[in-house]
mmCIF file of C-alpha atoms in Angstrom:
data_model
loop_
_atom_site.group_PDB
_atom_site.id
_atom_site.type_symbol
_atom_site.label_atom_id
_atom_site.label_comp_id
_atom_site.label_asym_id
_atom_site.label_seq_id
_atom_site.Cartn_x
_atom_site.Cartn_y
_atom_site.Cartn_z
ATOM 1 C CA MET A 1 -0.535 0.082 0.026
ATOM 2 C CA ASN A 2 1.409 3.759 -0.820
ATOM 3 C CA TYR A 3 1.040 6.430 0.630
ATOM 4 C CA SER A 4 -2.135 8.567 -0.716
ATOM 5 C CA SER A 5 -3.384 5.199 -0.587
ATOM 6 C CA SER A 6 -2.511 4.334 3.411
ATOM 7 C CA LYS A 7 -3.529 8.429 4.443
ATOM 8 C CA LEU A 8 -6.803 7.272 2.086
ATOM 9 C CA PHE A 9 -7.627 4.292 4.371
ATOM 10 C CA ALA A 10 -7.047 7.103 7.011
ATOM 11 C CA LEU A 11 -9.031 8.841 6.216
ATOM 12 C CA LEU A 12 -11.700 6.677 6.089
ATOM 13 C CA ALA A 13 -11.332 4.716 8.845
ATOM 14 C CA ILE A 14 -12.814 8.101 10.463
ATOM 15 C CA LEU A 15 -15.009 9.053 8.093
ATOM 16 C CA MET A 16 -16.914 5.960 9.742
ATOM 17 C CA LEU A 17 -15.882 6.424 12.888
ATOM 18 C CA SER A 18 -17.364 9.072 12.848
ATOM 19 C CA PHE A 19 -20.331 9.380 10.456
ATOM 20 C CA SER A 20 -23.211 9.557 12.735
ATOM 21 C CA VAL A 21 -26.765 8.377 11.407
ATOM 22 C CA SER A 22 -27.423 8.594 14.830
ATOM 23 C CA ALA A 23 -27.554 12.174 15.805
ATOM 24 C CA GLN A 24 -30.148 14.378 16.025
ATOM 25 C CA ASN A 25 -27.502 17.706 15.318
ATOM 26 C CA GLY A 26 -30.491 19.642 16.812
ATOM 27 C CA LYS A 27 -33.342 17.955 15.297
ATOM 28 C CA LYS A 28 -35.403 15.460 16.649
ATOM 29 C CA PHE A 29 -34.741 11.633 18.782
ATOM 30 C CA LYS A 30 -36.083 9.891 15.364
ATOM 31 C CA VAL A 31 -37.097 6.389 15.966
ATOM 32 C CA VAL A 32 -38.099 4.400 13.258
ATOM 33 C CA LEU A 33 -40.248 1.226 12.909
ATOM 34 C CA ASP A 34 -40.263 -1.552 10.509
ATOM 35 C CA PRO A 35 -44.000 -3.771 10.976
ATOM 36 C CA GLY A 36 -42.355 -7.120 9.241
ATOM 37 C CA HIS A 37 -43.114 -8.770 6.445
ATOM 38 C CA GLY A 38 -46.464 -7.990 4.123
ATOM 39 C CA GLY A 39 -47.594 -7.760 0.777
ATOM 40 C CA LYS A 40 -47.138 -11.603 -0.491
ATOM 41 C CA ASP A 41 -45.116 -12.382 2.903
ATOM 42 C CA THR A 42 -47.394 -13.063 5.560
ATOM 43 C CA GLY A 43 -45.190 -14.185 7.988
ATOM 44 C CA THR A 44 -45.948 -16.972 10.151
ATOM 45 C CA ASN A 45 -49.922 -17.688 10.241
ATOM 46 C CA HIS A 46 -52.169 -19.541 12.538
ATOM 47 C CA LYS A 47 -55.531 -19.823 12.337
ATOM 48 C CA LYS A 48 -56.832 -16.373 11.797
ATOM 49 C CA ASN A 49 -53.512 -15.017 13.425
ATOM 50 C CA VAL A 50 -51.874 -13.539 10.723
ATOM 51 C CA GLU A 51 -48.212 -12.103 11.398
ATOM 52 C CA LYS A 52 -47.446 -9.384 8.914
ATOM 53 C CA ASP A 53 -51.722 -7.871 9.782
ATOM 54 C CA ILE A 54 -50.930 -7.954 13.783
ATOM 55 C CA VAL A 55 -46.968 -6.376 13.938
ATOM 56 C CA LEU A 56 -48.295 -3.381 10.934
ATOM 57 C CA ALA A 57 -51.219 -2.563 13.738
ATOM 58 C CA VAL A 58 -48.999 -2.700 16.523
ATOM 59 C CA ALA A 59 -46.526 -0.568 14.901
ATOM 60 C CA LEU A 60 -49.068 2.203 14.125
ATOM 61 C CA GLU A 61 -50.062 2.285 17.521
ATOM 62 C CA VAL A 62 -46.504 2.491 18.594
ATOM 63 C CA GLY A 63 -45.998 4.984 15.818
ATOM 64 C CA LYS A 64 -49.978 7.114 17.172
ATOM 65 C CA ILE A 65 -48.123 7.448 20.964
ATOM 66 C CA LEU A 66 -44.973 8.379 19.241
ATOM 67 C CA GLU A 67 -45.851 10.985 17.357
ATOM 68 C CA LYS A 68 -47.378 12.218 20.241
ATOM 69 C CA GLN A 69 -44.058 13.410 22.334
ATOM 70 C CA SER A 70 -42.679 17.054 20.351
ATOM 71 C CA ASP A 71 -39.339 15.881 20.325
ATOM 72 C CA ILE A 72 -39.846 12.202 18.614
ATOM 73 C CA GLU A 73 -39.990 12.142 15.554
ATOM 74 C CA VAL A 74 -41.401 8.573 13.390
ATOM 75 C CA PHE A 75 -40.926 6.947 10.505
ATOM 76 C CA TYR A 76 -42.654 4.268 9.231
ATOM 77 C CA THR A 77 -40.661 0.752 6.640
ATOM 78 C CA ARG A 78 -44.059 0.197 5.385
ATOM 79 C CA LYS A 79 -47.588 1.799 6.921
ATOM 80 C CA THR A 80 -49.338 -0.375 4.343
ATOM 81 C CA ASP A 81 -50.490 -4.206 3.576
ATOM 82 C CA VAL A 82 -47.077 -4.229 0.878
ATOM 83 C CA PHE A 83 -43.901 -6.066 0.708
ATOM 84 C CA VAL A 84 -40.746 -4.045 1.247
ATOM 85 C CA PRO A 85 -37.165 -5.798 0.687
ATOM 86 C CA VAL A 86 -34.798 -7.258 3.993
ATOM 87 C CA LYS A 87 -32.082 -5.097 2.859
ATOM 88 C CA GLU A 88 -34.404 -1.725 1.633
ATOM 89 C CA ARG A 89 -36.221 -1.936 5.757
ATOM 90 C CA SER A 90 -32.320 -0.895 7.162
ATOM 91 C CA VAL A 91 -31.294 1.850 4.226
ATOM 92 C CA LEU A 92 -34.774 3.522 4.706
ATOM 93 C CA ALA A 93 -33.531 4.105 8.067
ATOM 94 C CA ASN A 94 -29.908 4.457 7.921
ATOM 95 C CA ASN A 95 -31.034 7.426 5.170
ATOM 96 C CA ASN A 96 -33.369 9.281 7.645
ATOM 97 C CA ASN A 97 -30.413 8.886 10.741
ATOM 98 C CA GLY A 98 -32.695 6.885 12.926
ATOM 99 C CA ASN A 99 -31.827 6.965 15.967
ATOM 100 C CA VAL A 100 -32.787 3.159 17.138
ATOM 101 C CA PHE A 101 -34.367 0.705 14.510
ATOM 102 C CA VAL A 102 -37.750 -1.212 15.742
ATOM 103 C CA SER A 103 -38.416 -4.315 13.949
ATOM 104 C CA ILE A 104 -41.592 -6.166 15.152
ATOM 105 C CA HIS A 105 -42.994 -9.888 14.630
ATOM 106 C CA CYS A 106 -44.183 -12.604 16.064
ATOM 107 C CA ASN A 107 -43.371 -16.366 16.407
ATOM 108 C CA GLY A 108 -45.104 -19.528 14.964
ATOM 109 C CA VAL A 109 -44.497 -23.623 15.834
ATOM 110 C CA ASN A 110 -46.338 -26.423 15.045
ATOM 111 C CA THR A 111 -46.980 -26.714 18.825
ATOM 112 C CA GLU A 112 -49.614 -24.825 20.811
ATOM 113 C CA SER A 113 -46.855 -24.944 23.807
ATOM 114 C CA ALA A 114 -45.330 -22.347 23.181
ATOM 115 C CA SER A 115 -45.417 -18.836 24.380
ATOM 116 C CA GLY A 116 -44.005 -15.300 25.426
ATOM 117 C CA THR A 117 -41.885 -12.172 24.351
ATOM 118 C CA GLU A 118 -38.702 -12.497 23.144
ATOM 119 C CA THR A 119 -36.756 -9.558 22.420
ATOM 120 C CA TYR A 120 -33.252 -9.678 20.133
ATOM 121 C CA VAL A 121 -29.994 -7.895 19.263
ATOM 122 C CA MET A 122 -27.843 -8.819 16.197
ATOM 123 C CA GLY A 123 -25.080 -11.016 17.197
ATOM 124 C CA LEU A 124 -23.776 -14.292 16.314
ATOM 125 C CA SER A 125 -25.848 -17.601 18.796
ATOM 126 C CA LYS A 126 -24.887 -20.760 19.005
ATOM 127 C CA ASN A 127 -28.455 -21.666 20.653
ATOM 128 C CA LYS A 128 -30.631 -24.211 18.533
ATOM 129 C CA SER A 129 -33.259 -21.426 18.770
ATOM 130 C CA ASN A 130 -32.354 -18.348 18.051
ATOM 131 C CA LEU A 131 -30.571 -19.428 15.066
ATOM 132 C CA ASP A 132 -34.313 -20.662 14.244
ATOM 133 C CA VAL A 133 -35.887 -18.292 14.722
ATOM 134 C CA ALA A 134 -33.430 -15.896 12.345
ATOM 135 C CA LYS A 135 -33.806 -18.485 10.218
ATOM 136 C CA THR A 136 -37.481 -18.092 9.874
ATOM 137 C CA GLU A 137 -36.948 -13.839 9.639
ATOM 138 C CA ASN A 138 -34.425 -13.860 7.270
ATOM 139 C CA SER A 139 -36.199 -16.131 5.057
ATOM 140 C CA VAL A 140 -38.243 -13.483 4.068
ATOM 141 C CA ILE A 141 -35.765 -12.754 1.281
ATOM 142 C CA MET A 142 -35.702 -15.639 -1.234
ATOM 143 C CA MET A 143 -39.455 -14.187 -1.986
ATOM 144 C CA GLU A 144 -37.466 -10.926 -3.953
ATOM 145 C CA ASP A 145 -36.718 -11.663 -7.643
ATOM 146 C CA ASP A 146 -32.603 -12.055 -8.208
ATOM 147 C CA TYR A 147 -31.558 -12.251 -4.219
ATOM 148 C CA LYS A 148 -28.790 -14.036 -4.272
ATOM 149 C CA THR A 149 -27.115 -11.737 -6.580
ATOM 150 C CA LYS A 150 -28.802 -8.459 -4.339
ATOM 151 C CA TYR A 151 -27.867 -10.236 -0.618
ATOM 152 C CA ALA A 152 -24.080 -11.650 -2.310
ATOM 153 C CA GLY A 153 -24.588 -15.116 -2.156
ATOM 154 C CA PHE A 154 -26.092 -15.221 1.534
ATOM 155 C CA ASP A 155 -28.374 -18.620 2.382
ATOM 156 C CA PRO A 156 -31.087 -18.170 4.633
ATOM 157 C CA LYS A 157 -30.727 -21.965 5.014
ATOM 158 C CA SER A 158 -26.849 -22.275 5.284
ATOM 159 C CA PRO A 159 -25.852 -21.799 9.627
ATOM 160 C CA GLU A 160 -22.408 -21.292 8.135
ATOM 161 C CA SER A 161 -24.115 -18.598 5.917
ATOM 162 C CA ILE A 162 -25.971 -16.891 8.658
ATOM 163 C CA ILE A 163 -22.524 -17.171 11.098
ATOM 164 C CA GLY A 164 -20.998 -15.294 8.061
ATOM 165 C CA LEU A 165 -22.586 -11.628 8.937
ATOM 166 C CA THR A 166 -21.178 -8.828 8.884
ATOM 167 C CA LEU A 167 -21.363 -7.455 12.555
ATOM 168 C CA ILE A 168 -22.116 -3.588 11.921
ATOM 169 C CA GLN A 169 -24.070 -3.859 14.733
ATOM 170 C CA GLU A 170 -21.103 -4.622 17.107
ATOM 171 C CA ASP A 171 -20.787 -1.319 17.134
ATOM 172 C CA TYR A 172 -23.992 -0.316 19.129
ATOM 173 C CA ILE A 173 -24.194 -3.603 21.144
ATOM 174 C CA HIS A 174 -24.441 -2.048 24.457
ATOM 175 C CA GLN A 175 -27.809 0.170 22.687
ATOM 176 C CA SER A 176 -29.132 -2.019 21.288
ATOM 177 C CA ILE A 177 -28.882 -4.727 25.117
ATOM 178 C CA ASP A 178 -30.176 -1.552 27.165
ATOM 179 C CA LEU A 179 -33.422 -1.134 24.371
ATOM 180 C CA ALA A 180 -34.060 -4.074 24.183
ATOM 181 C CA SER A 181 -33.964 -4.603 27.880
ATOM 182 C CA ARG A 182 -36.618 -1.694 28.758
ATOM 183 C CA VAL A 183 -38.803 -2.999 26.296
ATOM 184 C CA GLN A 184 -39.019 -6.622 27.551
ATOM 185 C CA ASP A 185 -39.022 -5.118 31.021
ATOM 186 C CA GLY A 186 -42.655 -3.802 29.976
ATOM 187 C CA PHE A 187 -43.514 -6.936 28.656
ATOM 188 C CA THR A 188 -42.803 -8.991 31.727
ATOM 189 C CA ASN A 189 -43.797 -6.438 34.513
ATOM 190 C CA ASP A 190 -45.903 -4.294 33.764
ATOM 191 C CA LEU A 191 -47.877 -6.807 30.714
ATOM 192 C CA ARG A 192 -48.022 -10.327 32.750
ATOM 193 C CA ARG A 193 -46.696 -11.907 29.164
ATOM 194 C CA LYS A 194 -44.457 -14.502 30.282
ATOM 195 C CA ASN A 195 -41.003 -13.226 29.009
ATOM 196 C CA ARG A 196 -38.693 -15.276 27.365
ATOM 197 C CA GLY A 197 -35.580 -12.591 27.397
ATOM 198 C CA VAL A 198 -33.454 -10.491 24.975
ATOM 199 C CA LYS A 199 -31.326 -12.702 23.032
ATOM 200 C CA GLN A 200 -28.844 -12.345 20.366
ATOM 201 C CA GLY A 201 -29.379 -13.300 16.441
ATOM 202 C CA PRO A 202 -27.933 -12.901 14.058
ATOM 203 C CA PHE A 203 -30.772 -11.451 11.845
ATOM 204 C CA TRP A 204 -30.048 -9.405 8.548
ATOM 205 C CA VAL A 205 -32.414 -6.652 8.688
ATOM 206 C CA LEU A 206 -30.304 -5.521 11.575
ATOM 207 C CA HIS A 207 -27.275 -6.173 10.656
ATOM 208 C CA GLY A 208 -27.298 -2.814 8.148
ATOM 209 C CA ALA A 209 -28.499 0.288 10.632
ATOM 210 C CA PHE A 210 -26.016 1.764 11.651
ATOM 211 C CA MET A 211 -28.013 2.514 15.088
ATOM 212 C CA PRO A 212 -29.295 0.646 18.276
ATOM 213 C CA SER A 213 -31.631 -2.513 16.759
ATOM 214 C CA ILE A 214 -33.944 -4.293 17.621
ATOM 215 C CA LEU A 215 -35.968 -7.208 16.519
ATOM 216 C CA ILE A 216 -39.093 -7.654 18.504
ATOM 217 C CA GLU A 217 -40.626 -11.565 19.275
ATOM 218 C CA LEU A 218 -44.415 -10.321 20.070
ATOM 219 C CA GLY A 219 -45.935 -13.388 21.087
ATOM 220 C CA PHE A 220 -47.232 -16.528 19.777
ATOM 221 C CA VAL A 221 -49.640 -16.129 16.766
ATOM 222 C CA SER A 222 -49.399 -20.765 17.217
ATOM 223 C CA ASN A 223 -51.364 -20.265 20.680
ATOM 224 C CA THR A 224 -54.553 -20.286 20.722
ATOM 225 C CA GLU A 225 -54.673 -18.437 23.913
ATOM 226 C CA GLU A 226 -52.146 -16.021 23.191
ATOM 227 C CA GLY A 227 -52.922 -15.436 19.328
ATOM 228 C CA SER A 228 -56.591 -14.004 20.346
ATOM 229 C CA TYR A 229 -54.546 -11.877 21.906
ATOM 230 C CA LEU A 230 -52.053 -10.603 19.661
ATOM 231 C CA SER A 231 -55.126 -10.688 17.260
ATOM 232 C CA SER A 232 -57.291 -8.951 19.133
ATOM 233 C CA SER A 233 -57.524 -3.831 19.639
ATOM 234 C CA ARG A 234 -57.057 -4.482 23.295
ATOM 235 C CA GLY A 235 -53.743 -7.109 23.389
ATOM 236 C CA GLN A 236 -52.513 -4.460 20.532
ATOM 237 C CA LYS A 237 -53.305 -1.033 22.161
ATOM 238 C CA GLU A 238 -51.503 -2.753 25.320
ATOM 239 C CA LEU A 239 -48.620 -3.555 23.356
ATOM 240 C CA ALA A 240 -47.619 -0.570 21.408
ATOM 241 C CA SER A 241 -47.558 1.310 24.572
ATOM 242 C CA SER A 242 -45.031 -0.684 26.075
ATOM 243 C CA ILE A 243 -42.944 -1.009 23.532
ATOM 244 C CA ALA A 244 -43.355 3.255 23.243
ATOM 245 C CA GLN A 245 -42.304 3.995 26.867
ATOM 246 C CA GLY A 246 -39.699 1.608 26.397
ATOM 247 C CA ILE A 247 -38.254 3.599 23.553
ATOM 248 C CA ILE A 248 -38.979 7.027 25.944
ATOM 249 C CA ASN A 249 -36.757 6.079 29.008
ATOM 250 C CA TYR A 250 -34.736 5.031 26.485
ATOM 251 C CA LYS A 251 -34.192 8.024 24.842
ATOM 252 C CA ALA A 252 -34.813 10.150 28.331
ATOM 253 C CA ALA A 253 -31.221 8.030 29.455
ATOM 254 C CA TYR A 254 -29.252 8.549 26.219
ATOM 255 C CA TYR A 255 -30.897 12.227 24.640
ATOM 256 C CA GLY A 256 -32.516 13.365 27.944
ATOM 257 C CA GLY A 257 -36.219 14.999 28.005
ATOM 258 C CA SER A 258 -39.643 13.264 29.389
ATOM 259 C CA LYS A 259 -40.459 9.911 31.055
ATOM 260 C CA ASN A 260 -43.557 10.166 30.885
ATOM 261 C CA VAL A 261 -46.404 8.829 27.785
ATOM 262 C CA VAL A 262 -47.712 11.758 26.528
ATOM 263 C CA VAL A 263 -52.245 10.761 27.174
ATOM 264 C CA THR A 264 -55.125 11.877 25.636
ATOM 265 C CA ALA A 265 -59.034 11.992 27.035
ATOM 266 C CA SER A 266 -59.294 9.082 24.362
ATOM 267 C CA ASP A 267 -56.157 7.128 25.373
ATOM 268 C CA LYS A 268 -56.884 6.969 29.200
ATOM 269 C CA ALA A 269 -61.017 5.896 28.180
ATOM 270 C CA VAL A 270 -58.400 3.241 26.245
ATOM 271 C CA ALA A 271 -56.201 1.861 29.321
ATOM 272 C CA LYS A 272 -59.393 2.111 31.413
ATOM 273 C CA ASP A 273 -61.561 -0.680 29.776
ATOM 274 C CA SER A 274 -57.992 -2.575 29.124
ATOM 275 C CA SER A 275 -57.015 -2.463 32.543
ATOM 276 C CA SER A 276 -61.052 -3.864 33.261
ATOM 277 C CA SER A 277 -59.416 -7.076 31.192
ATOM 278 C CA LYS A 278 -57.156 -9.374 32.854
ATOM 279 C CA SER A 279 -54.435 -11.155 30.994
ATOM 280 C CA ASN A 280 -54.191 -15.350 32.037
ATOM 281 C CA VAL A 281 -50.689 -15.860 30.661
ATOM 282 C CA THR A 282 -48.318 -17.176 33.079
ATOM 283 C CA VAL A 283 -45.723 -14.850 34.484
ATOM 284 C CA THR A 284 -42.376 -16.255 34.320
ATOM 285 C CA ARG A 285 -39.726 -13.447 35.594
ATOM 286 C CA THR A 286 -36.246 -14.625 34.182
ATOM 287 C CA SER A 287 -32.951 -12.810 35.264
ATOM 288 C CA THR A 288 -30.126 -12.496 32.723
ATOM 289 C CA LYS A 289 -26.801 -10.111 32.878
ATOM 290 C CA ASP A 290 -27.927 -8.781 30.016
ATOM 291 C CA THR A 291 -31.451 -7.332 31.558
ATOM 292 C CA ALA A 292 -31.293 -3.520 32.510
ATOM 293 C CA LYS A 293 -33.282 -2.656 35.019
ATOM 294 C CA GLU A 294 -35.457 0.434 35.155
ATOM 295 C CA THR A 295 -35.286 2.789 38.002
ATOM 296 C CA SER A 296 -38.648 3.841 38.947
ATOM 297 C CA SER A 297 -37.275 7.566 38.595
ATOM 298 C CA ILE A 298 -33.725 9.011 38.423
ATOM 299 C CA SER A 299 -32.521 12.175 39.350
ATOM 300 C CA THR A 300 -31.174 14.636 36.909
ATOM 301 C CA LYS A 301 -29.083 15.880 39.179
ATOM 302 C CA ALA A 302 -27.872 12.488 40.352
ATOM 303 C CA THR A 303 -23.775 12.158 40.945
ATOM 304 C CA VAL A 304 -22.107 9.002 42.404
ATOM 305 C CA SER A 305 -19.001 10.509 43.042
ATOM 306 C CA SER A 306 -18.878 9.032 46.913
ATOM 307 C CA ASN A 307 -19.903 5.185 44.911
ATOM 308 C CA LYS A 308 -16.197 3.984 44.557
ATOM 309 C CA GLY A 309 -15.330 2.086 41.322
ATOM 310 C CA ILE A 310 -18.064 4.157 39.367
ATOM 311 C CA VAL A 311 -16.611 5.734 36.612
ATOM 312 C CA PHE A 312 -18.608 7.696 34.074
ATOM 313 C CA LYS A 313 -17.321 8.710 30.376
ATOM 314 C CA VAL A 314 -18.552 9.026 26.871
ATOM 315 C CA GLN A 315 -18.229 7.776 24.368
ATOM 316 C CA ILE A 316 -17.281 9.400 20.990
ATOM 317 C CA ALA A 317 -17.079 6.575 17.977
ATOM 318 C CA ALA A 318 -16.304 3.446 17.817
ATOM 319 C CA GLY A 319 -14.449 1.039 14.746
ATOM 320 C CA SER A 320 -12.339 -2.563 14.016
ATOM 321 C CA SER A 321 -9.581 0.605 12.978
ATOM 322 C CA ILE A 322 -7.085 1.556 15.881
ATOM 323 C CA LEU A 323 -6.897 4.830 15.737
ATOM 324 C CA ALA A 324 -4.114 6.953 16.829
ATOM 325 C CA LEU A 325 -4.585 8.725 20.349
ATOM 326 C CA LYS A 326 -4.624 12.412 18.505
ATOM 327 C CA PRO A 327 -6.628 15.328 18.430
ATOM 328 C CA GLN A 328 -6.828 15.016 15.011
ATOM 329 C CA ASN A 329 -8.369 12.294 14.494
ATOM 330 C CA PHE A 330 -11.039 13.349 17.162
ATOM 331 C CA LYS A 331 -11.659 16.473 16.104
ATOM 332 C CA GLY A 332 -10.318 18.332 18.494
ATOM 333 C CA LEU A 333 -10.446 16.227 21.648
ATOM 334 C CA ARG A 334 -7.843 15.897 23.677
ATOM 335 C CA GLY A 335 -7.527 13.302 26.010
ATOM 336 C CA VAL A 336 -8.935 10.062 24.758
ATOM 337 C CA THR A 337 -8.874 7.527 25.686
ATOM 338 C CA SER A 338 -9.435 3.616 23.748
ATOM 339 C CA ILE A 339 -10.180 0.582 25.236
ATOM 340 C CA ARG A 340 -10.286 -2.754 22.521
ATOM 341 C CA THR A 341 -12.276 -6.080 23.319
ATOM 342 C CA ASN A 342 -13.785 -9.030 20.329
ATOM 343 C CA GLY A 343 -11.803 -7.004 17.913
ATOM 344 C CA THR A 344 -14.021 -2.883 18.106
ATOM 345 C CA SER A 345 -11.576 -0.210 19.167
ATOM 346 C CA ARG A 346 -14.329 1.656 21.080
ATOM 347 C CA TYR A 347 -13.575 6.422 22.028
ATOM 348 C CA TYR A 348 -14.227 8.317 24.858
ATOM 349 C CA TYR A 349 -13.355 11.139 25.748
ATOM 350 C CA GLY A 350 -13.231 12.402 29.296
ATOM 351 C CA GLU A 351 -13.401 10.786 32.536
ATOM 352 C CA THR A 352 -15.691 11.444 35.487
ATOM 353 C CA SER A 353 -17.268 10.269 39.072
ATOM 354 C CA ASP A 354 -19.848 12.695 38.570
ATOM 355 C CA TYR A 355 -22.814 12.232 36.961
ATOM 356 C CA GLU A 356 -22.764 16.403 36.152
ATOM 357 C CA THR A 357 -19.190 16.810 34.817
ATOM 358 C CA ALA A 358 -19.788 13.033 32.685
ATOM 359 C CA LYS A 359 -22.849 15.463 31.354
ATOM 360 C CA GLU A 360 -20.897 18.996 30.234
ATOM 361 C CA ASN A 361 -18.397 16.139 29.171
ATOM 362 C CA LEU A 362 -20.644 15.068 26.530
ATOM 363 C CA ARG A 363 -21.863 18.132 25.803
ATOM 364 C CA VAL A 364 -18.663 18.974 25.121
ATOM 365 C CA ALA A 365 -18.053 15.957 22.361
ATOM 366 C CA LYS A 366 -21.319 16.873 20.676
ATOM 367 C CA SER A 367 -19.884 20.004 20.290
ATOM 368 C CA SER A 368 -17.110 19.601 18.740
ATOM 369 C CA GLY A 369 -19.078 17.184 16.366
ATOM 370 C CA HIS A 370 -19.672 14.091 17.621
ATOM 371 C CA THR A 371 -22.917 14.446 17.144
ATOM 372 C CA SER A 372 -23.770 10.699 17.992
ATOM 373 C CA ALA A 373 -21.868 10.716 21.416
ATOM 374 C CA PHE A 374 -23.187 9.682 24.001
ATOM 375 C CA ILE A 375 -22.363 8.698 27.910
ATOM 376 C CA VAL A 376 -21.220 5.333 29.216
ATOM 377 C CA ALA A 377 -21.384 3.986 32.638
ATOM 378 C CA PHE A 378 -17.711 1.891 34.485
ATOM 379 C CA LYS A 379 -17.801 -0.092 38.176
ATOM 380 C CA ASP A 380 -14.436 -1.276 38.973
ATOM 381 C CA GLY A 381 -13.517 -1.605 34.773
ATOM 382 C CA VAL A 382 -16.675 -3.471 34.169
ATOM 383 C CA SER A 383 -19.600 -1.740 31.832
ATOM 384 C CA ILE A 384 -23.120 -1.169 33.336
ATOM 385 C CA SER A 385 -25.733 0.907 32.862
ATOM 386 C CA VAL A 386 -26.159 4.404 33.197
ATOM 387 C CA GLU A 387 -29.097 3.838 35.722
ATOM 388 C CA GLU A 388 -27.114 1.393 37.681
ATOM 389 C CA ALA A 389 -24.459 3.685 38.194
ATOM 390 C CA LEU A 390 -27.074 6.014 39.068
ATOM 391 C CA LYS A 391 -28.408 3.749 42.000
#
């Protein structure tokens, strides 16, 4: 590689690290909702429970709730019963500079015994059930014309092909898990749905989105009781409200703003009606290392300077390339540090045990041009959620 090529490579690496599809730039928080399937692709169907119809109804309800928040903007990969190629879904999310990408689906198997909600983030999993879900969702690709060319020979039925997916989502894994945990906790704690947990799986629809991304499985249409709930107006509104609240909680933690959903008079009437009917689905509470617990209230003036081992940093970039820790590589910021794990380098600005100072560091980082920067927390060198650090 000659000198000019090396300079070009370095420049491209810096541009990729600085790429901000989740940047606010002083604008609204952008949520991209992706109702799975659609049109000729009906998804999984059992009796009168049709996945493509259920997920579209829930996504539209989520959008209605979020659009009432003055600081949130919503985009949809589809708003009607149309077929949208898998690859175009993440492209739409990227083109609209989304802050989060939320793909909504339903499960279905050849037995009525399975039930419950689960939320996925992008990742390689050796767990057979996780791989089976991923293969089912990825198989939609085969409905597209010339899919082998469009997806570079990708075979949804091949384990080798699935594992070969490029893990672009590695850069956003911590935020994706946090968002997934908030949504999953809402299903479990508020709606009392059976909790199948937060999981990782190699989903094509997630791997191309340059932002925190999750794939929600609302439940099993193959389960008679749960299928009826998923197809009901009450069930769809409850699930949508829970998803919207999870997104709003995530936004408040990373971008600020209220955690309270804007509720209209009609919403209150629906909520009152819904509360009169109790779900009979059995609750299974699962505690996993990946599940971040939401605290009931967090003071914006909280400080943890007295908590030994707690450190707040501002993550400004991440990527596979290793950059010299020079100010010119980070838009003039000095004192940048990095941590490299599993082939990914994460770059941080500032280090403090005081949350208020961390927020000031975040302001400095964003004003310098790192508009997708966010606060992260560590305890004794181990990454933890900001909420856990503030307890």
